[in-house]
Tab-separated table of C-alpha atoms in Angstrom:
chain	number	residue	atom	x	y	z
E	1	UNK	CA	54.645	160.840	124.360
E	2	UNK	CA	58.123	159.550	123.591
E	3	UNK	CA	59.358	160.250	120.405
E	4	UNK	CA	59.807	157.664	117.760
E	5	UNK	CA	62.528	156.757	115.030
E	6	UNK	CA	62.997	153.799	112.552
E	7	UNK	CA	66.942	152.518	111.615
E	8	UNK	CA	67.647	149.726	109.585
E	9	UNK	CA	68.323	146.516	110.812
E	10	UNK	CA	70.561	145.810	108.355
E	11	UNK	CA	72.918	148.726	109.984
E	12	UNK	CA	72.659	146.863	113.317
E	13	UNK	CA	73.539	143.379	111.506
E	14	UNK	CA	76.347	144.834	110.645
E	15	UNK	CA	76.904	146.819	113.726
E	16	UNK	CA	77.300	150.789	114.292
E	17	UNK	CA	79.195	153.549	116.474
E	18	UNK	CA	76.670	154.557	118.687
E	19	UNK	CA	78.022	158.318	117.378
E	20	UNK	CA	76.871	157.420	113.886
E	21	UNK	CA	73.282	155.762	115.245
E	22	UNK	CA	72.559	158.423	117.264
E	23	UNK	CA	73.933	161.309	115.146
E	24	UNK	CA	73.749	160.250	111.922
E	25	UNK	CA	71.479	157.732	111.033
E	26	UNK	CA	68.165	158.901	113.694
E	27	UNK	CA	67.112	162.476	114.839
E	28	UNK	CA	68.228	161.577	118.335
E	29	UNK	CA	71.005	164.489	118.246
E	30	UNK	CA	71.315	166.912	116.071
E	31	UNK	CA	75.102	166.184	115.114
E	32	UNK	CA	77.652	163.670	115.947
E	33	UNK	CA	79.333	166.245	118.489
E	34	UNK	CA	76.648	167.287	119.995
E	35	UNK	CA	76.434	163.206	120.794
E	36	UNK	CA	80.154	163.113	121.680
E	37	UNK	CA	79.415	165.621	124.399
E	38	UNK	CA	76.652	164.080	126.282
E	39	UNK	CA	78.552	160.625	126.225
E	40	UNK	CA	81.632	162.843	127.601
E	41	UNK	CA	79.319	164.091	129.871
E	42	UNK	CA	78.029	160.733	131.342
E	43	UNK	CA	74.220	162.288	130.030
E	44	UNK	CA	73.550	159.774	127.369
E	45	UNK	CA	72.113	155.915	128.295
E	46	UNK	CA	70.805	152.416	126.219
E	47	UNK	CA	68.304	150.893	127.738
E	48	UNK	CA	69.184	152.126	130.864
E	49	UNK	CA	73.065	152.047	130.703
E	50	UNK	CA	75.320	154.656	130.896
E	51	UNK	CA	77.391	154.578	127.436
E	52	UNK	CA	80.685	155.748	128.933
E	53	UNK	CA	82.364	155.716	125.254
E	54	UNK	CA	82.113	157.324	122.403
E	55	UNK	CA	83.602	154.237	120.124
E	56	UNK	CA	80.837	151.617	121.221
E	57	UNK	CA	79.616	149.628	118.633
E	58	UNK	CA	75.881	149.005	119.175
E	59	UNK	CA	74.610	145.434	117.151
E	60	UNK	CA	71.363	143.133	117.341
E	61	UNK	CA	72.592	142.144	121.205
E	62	UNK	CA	71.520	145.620	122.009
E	63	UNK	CA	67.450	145.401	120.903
E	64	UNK	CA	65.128	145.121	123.167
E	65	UNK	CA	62.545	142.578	122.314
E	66	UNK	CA	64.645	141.772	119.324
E	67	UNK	CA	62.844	145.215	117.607
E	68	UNK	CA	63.797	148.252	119.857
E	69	UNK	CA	66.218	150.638	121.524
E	70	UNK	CA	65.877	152.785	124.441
E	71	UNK	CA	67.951	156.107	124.405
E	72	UNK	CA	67.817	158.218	127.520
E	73	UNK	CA	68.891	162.077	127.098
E	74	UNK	CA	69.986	163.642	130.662
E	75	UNK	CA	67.998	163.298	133.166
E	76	UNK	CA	64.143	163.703	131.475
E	77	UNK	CA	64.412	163.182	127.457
E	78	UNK	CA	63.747	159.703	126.358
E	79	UNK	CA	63.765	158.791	122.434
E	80	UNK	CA	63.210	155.088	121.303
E	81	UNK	CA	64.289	153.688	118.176
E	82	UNK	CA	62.496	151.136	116.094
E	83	UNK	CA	64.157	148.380	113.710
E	84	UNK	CA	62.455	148.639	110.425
E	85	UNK	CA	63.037	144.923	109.233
């Protein structure tokens, strides 16, 4: 019951603002602020980390299993994201 999303893993080769990932590039947030507020917030986490910036730079060395990402919303909303090779 956790909704899915496929990036590119060319975009994490090359490496990403978490803003852009999250905002952008998957349906994660609905806009970039809306992203920007949550991480000001302390309500947005990776695989179980609080991201405590907005200019993190997310890369390969972030995938779990080499294929995903876990992004936690608050307290309840969980979203993974797939790399599409």
């Amino acid at each position: 019951g956790v909704p899915v999303d496929e990036v590119s893993r060319s975009l994490l080769e090359r490496g990403i603002g978490v803003v852009d990932l999250l905002g952008e590039q998957s349906g994660v947030f609905a806009s970039k602020g809306e992203c920007r507020r949550f991480i000001q917030g302390g309500g947005l986490s990776l695989n179980k980390e609080k991201v405590k910036e907005a200019e993190l730079v997310i890369n390969t060395g972030y995938l779990l299993n080499g294929k995903f990402l876990l992004v936690q919303k608050g307290k309840k909303n969980y979203h993974l994201l797939k790399v599409a090779d």
